[in-house]
XYZ file of C-alpha atoms in Angstrom:
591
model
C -27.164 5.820 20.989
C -25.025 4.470 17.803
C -21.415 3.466 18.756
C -18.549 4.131 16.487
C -18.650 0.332 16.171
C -22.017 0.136 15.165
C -21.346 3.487 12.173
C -18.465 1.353 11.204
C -21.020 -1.890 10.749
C -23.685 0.529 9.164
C -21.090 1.458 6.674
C -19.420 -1.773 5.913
C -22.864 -3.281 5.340
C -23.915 -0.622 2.922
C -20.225 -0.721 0.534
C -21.346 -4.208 0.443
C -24.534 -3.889 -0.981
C -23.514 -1.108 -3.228
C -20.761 -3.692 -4.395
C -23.391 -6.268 -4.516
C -25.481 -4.241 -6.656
C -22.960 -3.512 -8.943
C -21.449 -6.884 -9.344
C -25.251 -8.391 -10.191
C -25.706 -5.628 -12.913
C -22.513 -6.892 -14.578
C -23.924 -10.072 -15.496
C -27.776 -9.321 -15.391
C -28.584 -10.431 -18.941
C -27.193 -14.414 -17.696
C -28.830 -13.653 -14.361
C -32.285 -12.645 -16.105
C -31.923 -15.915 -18.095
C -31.334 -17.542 -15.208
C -34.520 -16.381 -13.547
C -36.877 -17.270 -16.209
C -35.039 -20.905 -16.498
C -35.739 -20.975 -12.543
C -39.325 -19.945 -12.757
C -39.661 -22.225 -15.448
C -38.298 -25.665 -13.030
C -40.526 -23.634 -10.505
C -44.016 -24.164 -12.535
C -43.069 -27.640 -13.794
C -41.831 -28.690 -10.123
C -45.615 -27.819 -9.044
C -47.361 -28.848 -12.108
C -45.887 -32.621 -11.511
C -47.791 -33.597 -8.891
C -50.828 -32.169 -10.354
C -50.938 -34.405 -13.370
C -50.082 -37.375 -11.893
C -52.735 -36.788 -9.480
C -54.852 -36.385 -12.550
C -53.439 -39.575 -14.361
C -53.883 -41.970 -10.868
C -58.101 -40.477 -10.337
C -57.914 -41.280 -14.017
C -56.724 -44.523 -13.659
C -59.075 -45.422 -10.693
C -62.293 -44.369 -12.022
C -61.990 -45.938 -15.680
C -61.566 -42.447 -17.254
C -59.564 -42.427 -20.575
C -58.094 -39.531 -19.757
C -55.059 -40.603 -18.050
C -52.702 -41.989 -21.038
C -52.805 -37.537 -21.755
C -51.705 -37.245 -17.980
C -49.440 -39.507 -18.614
C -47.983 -38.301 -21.867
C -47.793 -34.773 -19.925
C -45.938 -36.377 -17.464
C -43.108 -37.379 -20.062
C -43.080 -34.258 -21.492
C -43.069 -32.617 -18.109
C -39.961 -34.792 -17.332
C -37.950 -33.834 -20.445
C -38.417 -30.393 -19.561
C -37.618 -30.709 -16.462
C -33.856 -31.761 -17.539
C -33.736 -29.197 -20.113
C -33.963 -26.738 -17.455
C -31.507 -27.965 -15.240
C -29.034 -28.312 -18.040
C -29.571 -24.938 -19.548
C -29.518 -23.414 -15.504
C -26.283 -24.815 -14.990
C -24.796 -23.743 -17.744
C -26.522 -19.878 -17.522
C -25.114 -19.785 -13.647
C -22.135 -21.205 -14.850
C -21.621 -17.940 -17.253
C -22.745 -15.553 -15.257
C -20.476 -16.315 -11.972
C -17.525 -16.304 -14.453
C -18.307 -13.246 -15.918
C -18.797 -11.346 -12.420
C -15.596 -13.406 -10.761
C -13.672 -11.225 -13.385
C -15.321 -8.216 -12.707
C -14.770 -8.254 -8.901
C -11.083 -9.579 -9.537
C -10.217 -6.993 -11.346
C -12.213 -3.921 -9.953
C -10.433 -4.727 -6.582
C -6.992 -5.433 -8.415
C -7.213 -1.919 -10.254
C -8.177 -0.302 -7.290
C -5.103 -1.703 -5.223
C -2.626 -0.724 -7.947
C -4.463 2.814 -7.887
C -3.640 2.713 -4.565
C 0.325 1.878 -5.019
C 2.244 2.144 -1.779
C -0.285 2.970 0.436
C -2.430 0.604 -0.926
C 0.116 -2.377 0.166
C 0.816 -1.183 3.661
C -3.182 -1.308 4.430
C -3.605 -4.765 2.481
C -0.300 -7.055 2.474
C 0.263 -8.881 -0.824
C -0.746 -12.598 1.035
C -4.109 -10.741 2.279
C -5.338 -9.356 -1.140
C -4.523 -12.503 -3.012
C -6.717 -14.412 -0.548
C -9.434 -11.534 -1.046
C -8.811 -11.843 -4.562
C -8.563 -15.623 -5.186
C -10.776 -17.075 -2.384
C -13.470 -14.188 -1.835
C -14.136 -13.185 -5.260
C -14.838 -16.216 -6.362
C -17.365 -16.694 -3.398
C -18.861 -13.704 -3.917
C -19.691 -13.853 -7.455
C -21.761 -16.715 -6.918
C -24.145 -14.950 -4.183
C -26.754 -14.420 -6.764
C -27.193 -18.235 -8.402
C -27.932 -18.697 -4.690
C -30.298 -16.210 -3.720
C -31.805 -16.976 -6.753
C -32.091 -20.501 -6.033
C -33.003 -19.845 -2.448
C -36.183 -17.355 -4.115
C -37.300 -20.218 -5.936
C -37.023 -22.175 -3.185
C -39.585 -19.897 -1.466
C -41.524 -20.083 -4.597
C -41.936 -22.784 -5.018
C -42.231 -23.628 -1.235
C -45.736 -20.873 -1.201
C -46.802 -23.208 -4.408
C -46.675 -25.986 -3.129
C -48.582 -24.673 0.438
C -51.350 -22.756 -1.751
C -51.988 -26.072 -3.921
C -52.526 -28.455 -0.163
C -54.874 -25.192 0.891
C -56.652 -26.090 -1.919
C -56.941 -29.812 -1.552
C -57.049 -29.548 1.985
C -56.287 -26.574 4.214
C -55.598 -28.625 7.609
C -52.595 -29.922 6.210
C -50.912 -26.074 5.640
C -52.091 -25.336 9.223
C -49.643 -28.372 10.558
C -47.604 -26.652 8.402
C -47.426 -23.463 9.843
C -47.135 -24.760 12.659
C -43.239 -24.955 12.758
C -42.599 -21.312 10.976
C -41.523 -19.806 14.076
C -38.520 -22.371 14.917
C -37.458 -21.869 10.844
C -37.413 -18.173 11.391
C -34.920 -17.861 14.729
C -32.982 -20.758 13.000
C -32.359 -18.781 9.979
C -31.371 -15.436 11.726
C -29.429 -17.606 14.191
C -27.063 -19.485 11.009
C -26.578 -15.995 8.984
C -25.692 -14.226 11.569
C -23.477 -17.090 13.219
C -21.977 -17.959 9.724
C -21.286 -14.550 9.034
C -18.868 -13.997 11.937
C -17.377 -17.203 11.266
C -16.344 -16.753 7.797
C -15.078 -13.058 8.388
C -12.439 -14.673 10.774
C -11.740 -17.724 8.667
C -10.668 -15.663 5.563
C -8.961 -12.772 7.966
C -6.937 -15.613 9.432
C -6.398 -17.244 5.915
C -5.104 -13.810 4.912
C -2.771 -13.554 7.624
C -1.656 -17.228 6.746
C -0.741 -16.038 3.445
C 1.007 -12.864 4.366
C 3.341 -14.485 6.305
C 3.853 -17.026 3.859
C 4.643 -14.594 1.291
C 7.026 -12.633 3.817
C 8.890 -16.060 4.286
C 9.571 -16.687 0.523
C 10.836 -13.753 0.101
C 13.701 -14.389 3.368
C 13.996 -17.589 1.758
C 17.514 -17.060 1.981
C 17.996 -15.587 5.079
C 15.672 -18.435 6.678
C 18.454 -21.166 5.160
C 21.338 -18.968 5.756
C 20.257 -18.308 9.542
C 18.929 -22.051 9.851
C 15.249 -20.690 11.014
C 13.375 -23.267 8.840
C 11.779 -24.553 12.058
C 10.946 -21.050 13.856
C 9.803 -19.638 10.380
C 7.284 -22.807 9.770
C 5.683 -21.892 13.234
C 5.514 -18.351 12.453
C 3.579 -18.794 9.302
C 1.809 -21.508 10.625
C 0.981 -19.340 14.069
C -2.904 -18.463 12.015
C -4.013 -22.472 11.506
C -5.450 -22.543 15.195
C -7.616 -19.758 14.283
C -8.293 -21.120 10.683
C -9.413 -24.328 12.227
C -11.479 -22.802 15.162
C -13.419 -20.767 12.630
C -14.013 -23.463 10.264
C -15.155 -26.129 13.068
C -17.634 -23.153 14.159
C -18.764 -22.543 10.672
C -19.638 -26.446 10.224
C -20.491 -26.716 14.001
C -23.106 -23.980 12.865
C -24.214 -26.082 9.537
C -24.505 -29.045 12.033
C -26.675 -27.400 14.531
C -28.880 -25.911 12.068
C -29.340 -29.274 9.573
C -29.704 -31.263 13.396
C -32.588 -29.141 13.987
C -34.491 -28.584 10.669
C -33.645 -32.378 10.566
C -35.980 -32.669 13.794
C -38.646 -31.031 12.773
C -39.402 -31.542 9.026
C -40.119 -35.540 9.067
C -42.700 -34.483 12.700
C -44.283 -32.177 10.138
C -44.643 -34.038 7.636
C -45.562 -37.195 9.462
C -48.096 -35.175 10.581
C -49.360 -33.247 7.439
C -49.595 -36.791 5.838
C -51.505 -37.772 8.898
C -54.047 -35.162 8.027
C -54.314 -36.540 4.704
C -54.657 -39.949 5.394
C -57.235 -38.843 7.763
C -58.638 -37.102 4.785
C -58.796 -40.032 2.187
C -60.656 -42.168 4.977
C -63.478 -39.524 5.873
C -63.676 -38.978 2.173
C -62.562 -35.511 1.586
C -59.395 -36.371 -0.374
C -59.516 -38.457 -3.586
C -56.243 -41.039 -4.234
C -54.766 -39.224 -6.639
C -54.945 -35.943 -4.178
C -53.428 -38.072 -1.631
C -50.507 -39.166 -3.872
C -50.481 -35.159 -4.980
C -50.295 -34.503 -1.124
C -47.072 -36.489 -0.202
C -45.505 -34.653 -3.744
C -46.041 -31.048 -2.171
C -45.444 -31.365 1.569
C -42.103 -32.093 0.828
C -41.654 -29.407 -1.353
C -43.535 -27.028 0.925
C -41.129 -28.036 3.707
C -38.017 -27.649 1.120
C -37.740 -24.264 2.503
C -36.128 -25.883 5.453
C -33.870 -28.139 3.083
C -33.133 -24.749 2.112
C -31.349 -23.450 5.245
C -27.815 -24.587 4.248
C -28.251 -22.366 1.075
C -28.801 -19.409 3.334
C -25.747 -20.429 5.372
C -24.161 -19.756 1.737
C -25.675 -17.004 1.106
C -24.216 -15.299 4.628
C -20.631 -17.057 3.413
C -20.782 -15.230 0.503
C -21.871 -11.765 1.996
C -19.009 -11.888 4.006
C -16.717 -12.326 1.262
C -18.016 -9.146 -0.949
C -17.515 -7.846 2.207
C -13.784 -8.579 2.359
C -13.781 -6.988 -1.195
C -15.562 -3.892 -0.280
C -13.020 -3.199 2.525
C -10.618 -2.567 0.057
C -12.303 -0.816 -2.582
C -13.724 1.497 0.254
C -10.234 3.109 0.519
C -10.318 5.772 -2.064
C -7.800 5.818 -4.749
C -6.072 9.427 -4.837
C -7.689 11.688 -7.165
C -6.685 12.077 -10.830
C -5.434 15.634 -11.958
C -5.897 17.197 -15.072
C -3.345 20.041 -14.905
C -0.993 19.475 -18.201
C 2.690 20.575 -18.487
C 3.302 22.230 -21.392
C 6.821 22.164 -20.812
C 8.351 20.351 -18.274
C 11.815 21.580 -16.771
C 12.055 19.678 -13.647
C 12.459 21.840 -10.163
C 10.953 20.212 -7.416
C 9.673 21.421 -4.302
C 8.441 19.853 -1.120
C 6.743 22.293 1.613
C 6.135 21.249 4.640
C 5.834 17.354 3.913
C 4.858 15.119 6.529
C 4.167 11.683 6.179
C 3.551 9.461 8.930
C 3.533 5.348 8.945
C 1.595 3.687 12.483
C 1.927 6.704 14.443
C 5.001 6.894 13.465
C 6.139 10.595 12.144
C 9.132 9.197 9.242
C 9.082 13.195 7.790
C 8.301 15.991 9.837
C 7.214 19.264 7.967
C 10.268 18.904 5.605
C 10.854 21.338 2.983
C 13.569 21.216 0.193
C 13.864 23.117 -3.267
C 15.827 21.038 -5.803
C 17.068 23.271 -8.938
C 16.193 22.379 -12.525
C 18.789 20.220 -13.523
C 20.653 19.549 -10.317
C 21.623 16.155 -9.093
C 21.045 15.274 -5.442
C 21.811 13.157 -3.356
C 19.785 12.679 -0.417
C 21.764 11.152 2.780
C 20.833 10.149 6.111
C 21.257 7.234 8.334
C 18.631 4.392 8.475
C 15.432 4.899 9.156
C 16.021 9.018 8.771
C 13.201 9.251 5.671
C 15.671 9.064 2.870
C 13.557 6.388 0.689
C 10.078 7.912 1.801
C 11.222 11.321 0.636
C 12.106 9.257 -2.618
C 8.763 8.009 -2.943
C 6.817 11.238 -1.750
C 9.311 13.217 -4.215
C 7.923 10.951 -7.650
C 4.079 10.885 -6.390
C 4.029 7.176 -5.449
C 3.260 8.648 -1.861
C 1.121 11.175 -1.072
C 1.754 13.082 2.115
C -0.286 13.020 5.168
C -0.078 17.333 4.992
C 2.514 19.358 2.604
C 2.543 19.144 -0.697
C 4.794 18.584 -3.361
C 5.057 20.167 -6.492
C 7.072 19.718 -9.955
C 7.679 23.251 -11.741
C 5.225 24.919 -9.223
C 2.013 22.864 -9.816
C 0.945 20.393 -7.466
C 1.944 16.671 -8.268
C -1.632 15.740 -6.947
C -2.583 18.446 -9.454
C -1.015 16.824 -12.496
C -2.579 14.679 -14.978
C -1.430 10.868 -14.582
C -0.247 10.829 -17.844
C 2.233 14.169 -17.591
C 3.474 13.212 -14.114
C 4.754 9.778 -15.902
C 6.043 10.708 -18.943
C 8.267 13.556 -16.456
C 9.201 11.483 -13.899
C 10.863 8.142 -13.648
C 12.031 5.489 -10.956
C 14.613 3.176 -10.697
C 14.711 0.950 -7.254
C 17.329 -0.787 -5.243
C 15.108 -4.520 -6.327
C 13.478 -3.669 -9.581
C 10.794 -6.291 -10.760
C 11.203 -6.552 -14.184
C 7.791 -7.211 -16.415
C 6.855 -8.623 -20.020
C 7.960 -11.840 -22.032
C 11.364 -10.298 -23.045
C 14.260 -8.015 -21.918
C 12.411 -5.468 -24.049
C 9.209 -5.887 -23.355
C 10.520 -5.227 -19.887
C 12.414 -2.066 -21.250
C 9.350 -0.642 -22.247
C 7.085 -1.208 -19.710
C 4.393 1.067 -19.648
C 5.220 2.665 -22.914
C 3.716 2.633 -26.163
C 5.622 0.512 -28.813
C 9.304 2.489 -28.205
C 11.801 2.334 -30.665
C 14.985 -0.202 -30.767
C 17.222 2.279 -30.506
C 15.810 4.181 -27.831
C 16.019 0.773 -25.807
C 20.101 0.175 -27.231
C 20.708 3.668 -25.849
C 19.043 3.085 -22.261
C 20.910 0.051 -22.051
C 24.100 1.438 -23.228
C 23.836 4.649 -20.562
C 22.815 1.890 -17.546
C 26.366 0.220 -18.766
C 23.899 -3.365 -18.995
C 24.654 -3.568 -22.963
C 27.141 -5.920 -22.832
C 25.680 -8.611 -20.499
C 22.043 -8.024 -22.912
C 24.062 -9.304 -25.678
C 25.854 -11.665 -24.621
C 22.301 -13.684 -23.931
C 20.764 -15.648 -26.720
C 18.744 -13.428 -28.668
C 19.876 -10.332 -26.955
C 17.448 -7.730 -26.477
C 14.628 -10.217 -27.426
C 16.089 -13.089 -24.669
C 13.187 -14.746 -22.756
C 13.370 -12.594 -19.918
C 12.527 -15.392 -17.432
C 14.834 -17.751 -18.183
C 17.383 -14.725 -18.350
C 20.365 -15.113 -15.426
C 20.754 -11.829 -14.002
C 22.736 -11.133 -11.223
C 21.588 -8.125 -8.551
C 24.016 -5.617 -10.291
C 22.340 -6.761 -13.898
C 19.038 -6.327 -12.448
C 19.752 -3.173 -11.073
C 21.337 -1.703 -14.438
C 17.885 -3.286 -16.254
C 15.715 -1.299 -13.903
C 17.692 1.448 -14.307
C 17.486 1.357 -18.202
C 13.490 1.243 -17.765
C 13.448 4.692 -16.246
C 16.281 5.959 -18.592
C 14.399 5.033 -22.106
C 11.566 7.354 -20.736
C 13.535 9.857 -21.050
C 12.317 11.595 -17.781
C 12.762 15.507 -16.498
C 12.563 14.036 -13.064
C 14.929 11.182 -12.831
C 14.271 9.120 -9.114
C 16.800 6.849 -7.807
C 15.822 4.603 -4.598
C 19.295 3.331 -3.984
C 19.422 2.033 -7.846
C 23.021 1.634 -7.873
C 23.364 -0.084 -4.431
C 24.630 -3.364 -6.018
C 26.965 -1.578 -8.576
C 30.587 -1.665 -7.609
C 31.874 1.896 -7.028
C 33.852 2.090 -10.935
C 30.366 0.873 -13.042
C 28.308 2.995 -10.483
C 30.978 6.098 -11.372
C 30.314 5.631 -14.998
C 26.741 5.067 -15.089
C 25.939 8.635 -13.020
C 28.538 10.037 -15.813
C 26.854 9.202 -18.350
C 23.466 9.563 -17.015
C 25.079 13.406 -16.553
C 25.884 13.311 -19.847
C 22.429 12.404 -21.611
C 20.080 13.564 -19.160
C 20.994 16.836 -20.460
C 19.090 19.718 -18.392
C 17.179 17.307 -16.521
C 16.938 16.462 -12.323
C 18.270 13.223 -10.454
C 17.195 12.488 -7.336
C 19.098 9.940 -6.020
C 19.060 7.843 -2.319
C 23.238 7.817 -1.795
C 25.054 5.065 0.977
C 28.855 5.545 -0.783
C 30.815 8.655 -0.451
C 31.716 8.548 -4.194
C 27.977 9.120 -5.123
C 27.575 12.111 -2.785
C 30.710 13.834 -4.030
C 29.384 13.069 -7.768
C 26.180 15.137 -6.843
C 25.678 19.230 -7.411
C 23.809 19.152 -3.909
C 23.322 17.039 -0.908
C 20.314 16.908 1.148
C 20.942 15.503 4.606
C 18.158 14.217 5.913
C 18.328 13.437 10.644
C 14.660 12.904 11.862
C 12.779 13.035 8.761
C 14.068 16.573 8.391
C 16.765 18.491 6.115
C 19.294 19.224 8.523
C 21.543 20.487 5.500
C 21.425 21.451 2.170
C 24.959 21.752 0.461
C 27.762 20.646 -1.605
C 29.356 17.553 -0.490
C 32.672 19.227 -0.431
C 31.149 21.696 2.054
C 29.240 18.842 4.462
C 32.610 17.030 4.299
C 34.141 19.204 6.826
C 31.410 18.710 9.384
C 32.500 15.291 11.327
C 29.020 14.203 12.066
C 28.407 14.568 8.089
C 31.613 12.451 7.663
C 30.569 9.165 10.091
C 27.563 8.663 8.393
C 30.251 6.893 5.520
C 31.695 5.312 8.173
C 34.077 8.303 9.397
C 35.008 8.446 6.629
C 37.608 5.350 5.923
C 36.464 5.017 2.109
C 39.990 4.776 0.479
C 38.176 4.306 -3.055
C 36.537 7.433 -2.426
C 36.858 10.964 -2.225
C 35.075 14.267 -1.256
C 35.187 16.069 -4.500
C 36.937 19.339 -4.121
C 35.423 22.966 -3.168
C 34.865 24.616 -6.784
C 33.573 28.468 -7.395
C 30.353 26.014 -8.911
C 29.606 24.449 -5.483
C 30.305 27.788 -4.159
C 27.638 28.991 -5.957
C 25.264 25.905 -5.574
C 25.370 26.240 -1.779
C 24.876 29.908 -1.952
C-alpha cells in the first residue's frame, strides 16, 4: 500500500523530470552538438587501438603497410584534440545557456508568487536554490552524456576483445554484479546526502540574511556572539552531510579501486595466455591492454554517476519551488475604475494560525480609512489581502464588484497602489525608482508625486536632483518613506494602500502629506494602516480591527467615546492630537 510519503516521493521525482526535460530542450541544439562531438571521441577512442595494432603486426612481419597505420595514428591524434576542444567549449555553452533558464524560471515564479511565495521559501533558501542548485543542475546533461559515452564506448571496447578473444570479456563480466549494487548503492546514498547538504546550506543562509538585516539591533543589544551561533547552529549538519557525501565517493572509488586492476590483471592474463598458445598476434596483444581499460572505464565512471545523483537532487530543490502554483492570471478588464472595495468573509491563516477570521468590510468609493487594531490584530494582512498581494485562504475580495483574482494583472496595477512602512527603492536613479514598473512617465508627473509626498525639497537639494545616483543617495527613514510614497502616488491609483507609510513622518509632514494626498487623489480610496490618533481623526471611516475581525466600523469622532477604542493610542495622552469633531458628514458616514 503507497504511503503519503511515498505519493509525495512519486511526485517530487516526476516535477523533476518534467523540469529536467524542459531544461535539456532549452539548450538541445549545443547538447545535439555535443553528442555528435562525443560519438565522434567515442569512434576515434576505439579506432586507436585498432591501428596501432595494425601498425605493430605491420612492423613485425616486414609489411609496408605500417608507415599508413602510423600516419592514421597522427591523424587520429589531432582529432582526437579537436574534439575535446570543440566538447568543452559546446558543454561550456550549453550549461550557460540552461543555468539562465533555470535561474530565471524559478526567480519569475517566486516573484509570481509575492508574499506567499517568501513565507514558503525564505530569501537565504532561494538564493542558495538559485545560486548553488541551478548551476548544478544545468550541468546534469554534459554528464549523462559523458557517462553514455562512457557506456559506449565501454560495450566497444568489450565487443572488439570478443572479437580478438572472447575469454577475456568473460573475466570481464565477471565483476558486473558488484558494479551494479555499487552504483544503486552511491545514487541513492548521494542523493540523500546532497538534499540535506543544500537544505542545511539554505537554512545557513536564511539566518544569515535575517541577521544582516538586525544588524543593528545585534550591535545595539551586544548579541554579536549569540547571533554568530545562531547562524552558525546549520554547519554541524553542513559538515555531517558533506563528510557522508565524500565518505560515499570514498567507499565507492575504495571498491571499484579493488576490483578493476584483479580484472584486468586477469583479462591481461588471458591474453598473455593467448599470445603464448598462439591465438593472439602482438599487435592484438598491445590492442588488448588499450581496450580492457577502456572496457573497465565504466567503473572509472562511477564518480560521474555520483554527479549525476548530485545534480538530480539539485533540479530537485528547483522543482520544489516551481511546484507551488503561481495564482492564476485574470482577464476581467475595468472599463472604469471607481474604487469601492469589498472583502466577504476573508480568512487568511499563517502556520495554523487564523490572523483574519471571516472578516467582511465595505469601503465607499472615495473614502479614506484607516484601519486600527493592536499588534498582531490583522491590520497589515488586511492591507496586503485588500491590494491582491495576498490571496485569502476562503473569502474573496473584490474592487467595484469583480473579483481581484478575477482582474487582469495589468488593470489591478494600474488601480491600485502600495506604499510600505520600509519601501525598497529600485533603478539607477531617484527616478528610475519613481517609475518603477511604469512605462517611460513623464517629468512632471514624477515633480508632482514628489511634491504631494512633501520629499521635493530633500530631491533637490541632492546633486542632480531627480536624476541623483540613487545609491549613493543619503536618505533618512522619513525620506525613504516619502520616496515610496511618491512611487504609488505618480501611478495615479483608484485604490491608494498604505502599510503604515507614514510611520516615520513626524505628526505636522504626516498631516500635510494625507492633505494633500486628499486634495489630488480626487474621488479616489486610501486605505491606510494608522498607529497615531491624528491619522485616524484625518480619516472619513475607521475600521477597527480585535482578532482578525471588524469589531467597528465608524467615524473616529464616534469610536472616540468608547474607552477601549481610546487605549489603543495609549488612553489617549496624545497632546499633539485630537479626535476630530462629530460633523452631520460623519453622521452620515457612520450611518
Amino acid at each position: 500500500m503507497r504511503t503519503a510519503a511515498d505519493e509525495a516521493e512519486r511526485l517530487a521525482s516526476r516535477d523533476t523530470d518534467q523540469l529536467l526535460r524542459r531544461a535539456g530542450r532549452v539548450a538541445r541544439t549545443w547538447w545535439g552538438v555535443l553528442a555528435v562531438d562525443t560519438a565522434a571521441g567515442v569512434g576515434l577512442g576505439l579506432a586507436r587501438p585498432a591501428l596501432l595494432a595494425t601498425a605493430i603486426d605491420a612492423a613485425v612481419r616486414g609489411r609496408p603497410g605500417w608507415t599508413r597505420a602510423v600516419a592514421a595514428l597522427a591523424v587520429l591524434s589531432a582529432a582526437s584534440l579537436v574534439v575535446g576542444v570543440t566538447g568543452q567549449l559546446v558543454e561550456a555553452a550549453g550549461v550557460a545557456r540552461t543555468d539562465v533558464w533555470l535561474r530565471g524560471r524559478v526567480s519569475r515564479r517566486m516573484l509570481g508568487l509575492g508574499l506567499a511565495g517568501q513565507r514558503a521559501f525564505p530569501p537565504g533558501d532561494l538564493v542558495s536554490r538559485i545560486n548553488v542548485a541551478a548551476p548544478q543542475a544545468a550541468g546534469l546533461v554534459p554528464k549523462l552524456v559523458d557517462t553514455a559515452a562512457g557506456l559506449a564506448i565501454s560495450i566497444g571496447a568489450l565487443v572488439a576483445l570478443c572479437l580478438i578473444d572472447w575469454r577475456i570479456v568473460v573475466i570481464i563480466a565477471l565483476a558486473t554484479p558488484f558494479v551494479v549494487v555499487l552504483v544503486r548503492v552511491l545514487t541513492r546514498e548521494m542523493s540523500l546526502s546532497t538534499l540535506t547538504y543544500q537544505q542545511a546550506q539554505g537554512d545557513l543562509a536564511t539566518r544569515f540574511v535575517e541577521a544582516l538585516r538586525g544588524a543593528r539591533s545585534i550591535r545595539a543589544c551586544d548579541t554579536v556572539e549569540q547571533e554568530i551561533e545562531r547562524v552558525t547552529a546549520p554547519l554541524p549538519r553542513i559538515e555531517a552531510a558533506g563528510r557522508a557525501i565524500w565518505r560515499t565517493l570514498g567507499d565507492s572509488a575504495g571498491r571499484a579501486g579493488l576490483i578493476v586492476p584483479l580484472v584486468s590483471l586477469g583479462a591481461l592474463a588471458v591474453a598473455g595466455q593467448g599470445l603464448a598458445a598462439g591465438r593472439l598476434t602482438p599487435g592484438e596483444l598491445i590492442a588488448t591492454t588499450g581496450y580492457v581499460p577502456i572496457a573497465l572505464g565504466l567503473f572509472d565512471h562511477m564518480s560521474s554517476l555520483g554527479s549525476v545523483a548530485v545534480d538530480r537532487a539539485s533540479a530537485r530543490r528547483l522543482a520544489e519551488v516551481l511546484a507551488v502554483e503561481a495564482p492564476r492570471q485574470g482577464r476581467t478588464r475595468l472599463a472604469v475604475v471607481q474604487g469601492r472595495l469589498e472583502l466577504r468573509g476573508v480568512t487568511v491563516v499563517r502556520s495554523g494560525h487564523v490572523v483574519l477570521d471571516h472578516l467582511d468590510l465595505d469601503v465607499p468609493a472615495g473614502c479614506t480609512l484607516a484601519v486600527v487594531g493592536r499588534s498582531g490584530a490583522g491590520k497589515t494582512t488586511l492591507a496586503h489581502v485588500a491590494g491582491g498581494l495576498v490571496l485569502p485562504d476562503a473569502g474573496e475580495v473584490l474592487l467595484d464588484g469583480v473579483p481581484i483574482c478575477d482582474l487582469d494583472p495589468t488593470d489591478l496595477r494600474d488601480a491600485i497602489a502600495y506604499a510600505f512602512d520600509s519601501p525598497h527603492l529600485v533603478g539607477s536613479t531617484i527616478g528610475d525608482a519613481l517609475g518603477y514598473g511604469m512605462v517611460s512617465p513623464r517629468r512632471s508627473e514624477l515633480h508632482r508625486a514628489l511634491e504631494l509626498a512633501r520629499a521635493t525639497a530633500f530631491v533637490a537639494r541632492l546633486p542632480g536632483g531627480i536624476d541623483a545616483p540613487l545609491a549613493t543617495a543619503p536618505f533618512s527613514g522619513g525620506e525613504r518613506q516619502r520616496l515610496g510614497l511618491a512611487r504609488a502616488l505618480v501611478r495615479r491609483p483608484q485604490l491608494l494602500i498604505l502599510d503604515d507609510a507614514t510611520s516615520s513622518l513626524d505628526t505636522v509632514t504626516e498631516a500635510q502629506v494625507q492633505a494633500a494626498i486628499g486634495e489630488a487623489g480626487g474621488d479616489g480610496t486610501v486605505v491606510l494602516v494608522a498607529h497615531r490618533v491624528g491619522t485616524a481623526a484625518r480619516a472619513d471611516l475607521v475600521a477597527w480591527i480585535e482578532s482578525g475581525r471588524v469589531r467597528r466600523l465608524a467615524p473616529h469622532a464616534l469610536l472616540w467615546r468608547d474607552p477601549a477604542y481610546r487605549a489603543l493610542f495609549h488612553d489617549g495622552r496624545r497632546t499633539c492630537d485630537f479626535p476630530a469633531p462629530v460633523t452631520e458628514r460623519t453622521e452620515l458616514a457612520a450611518s
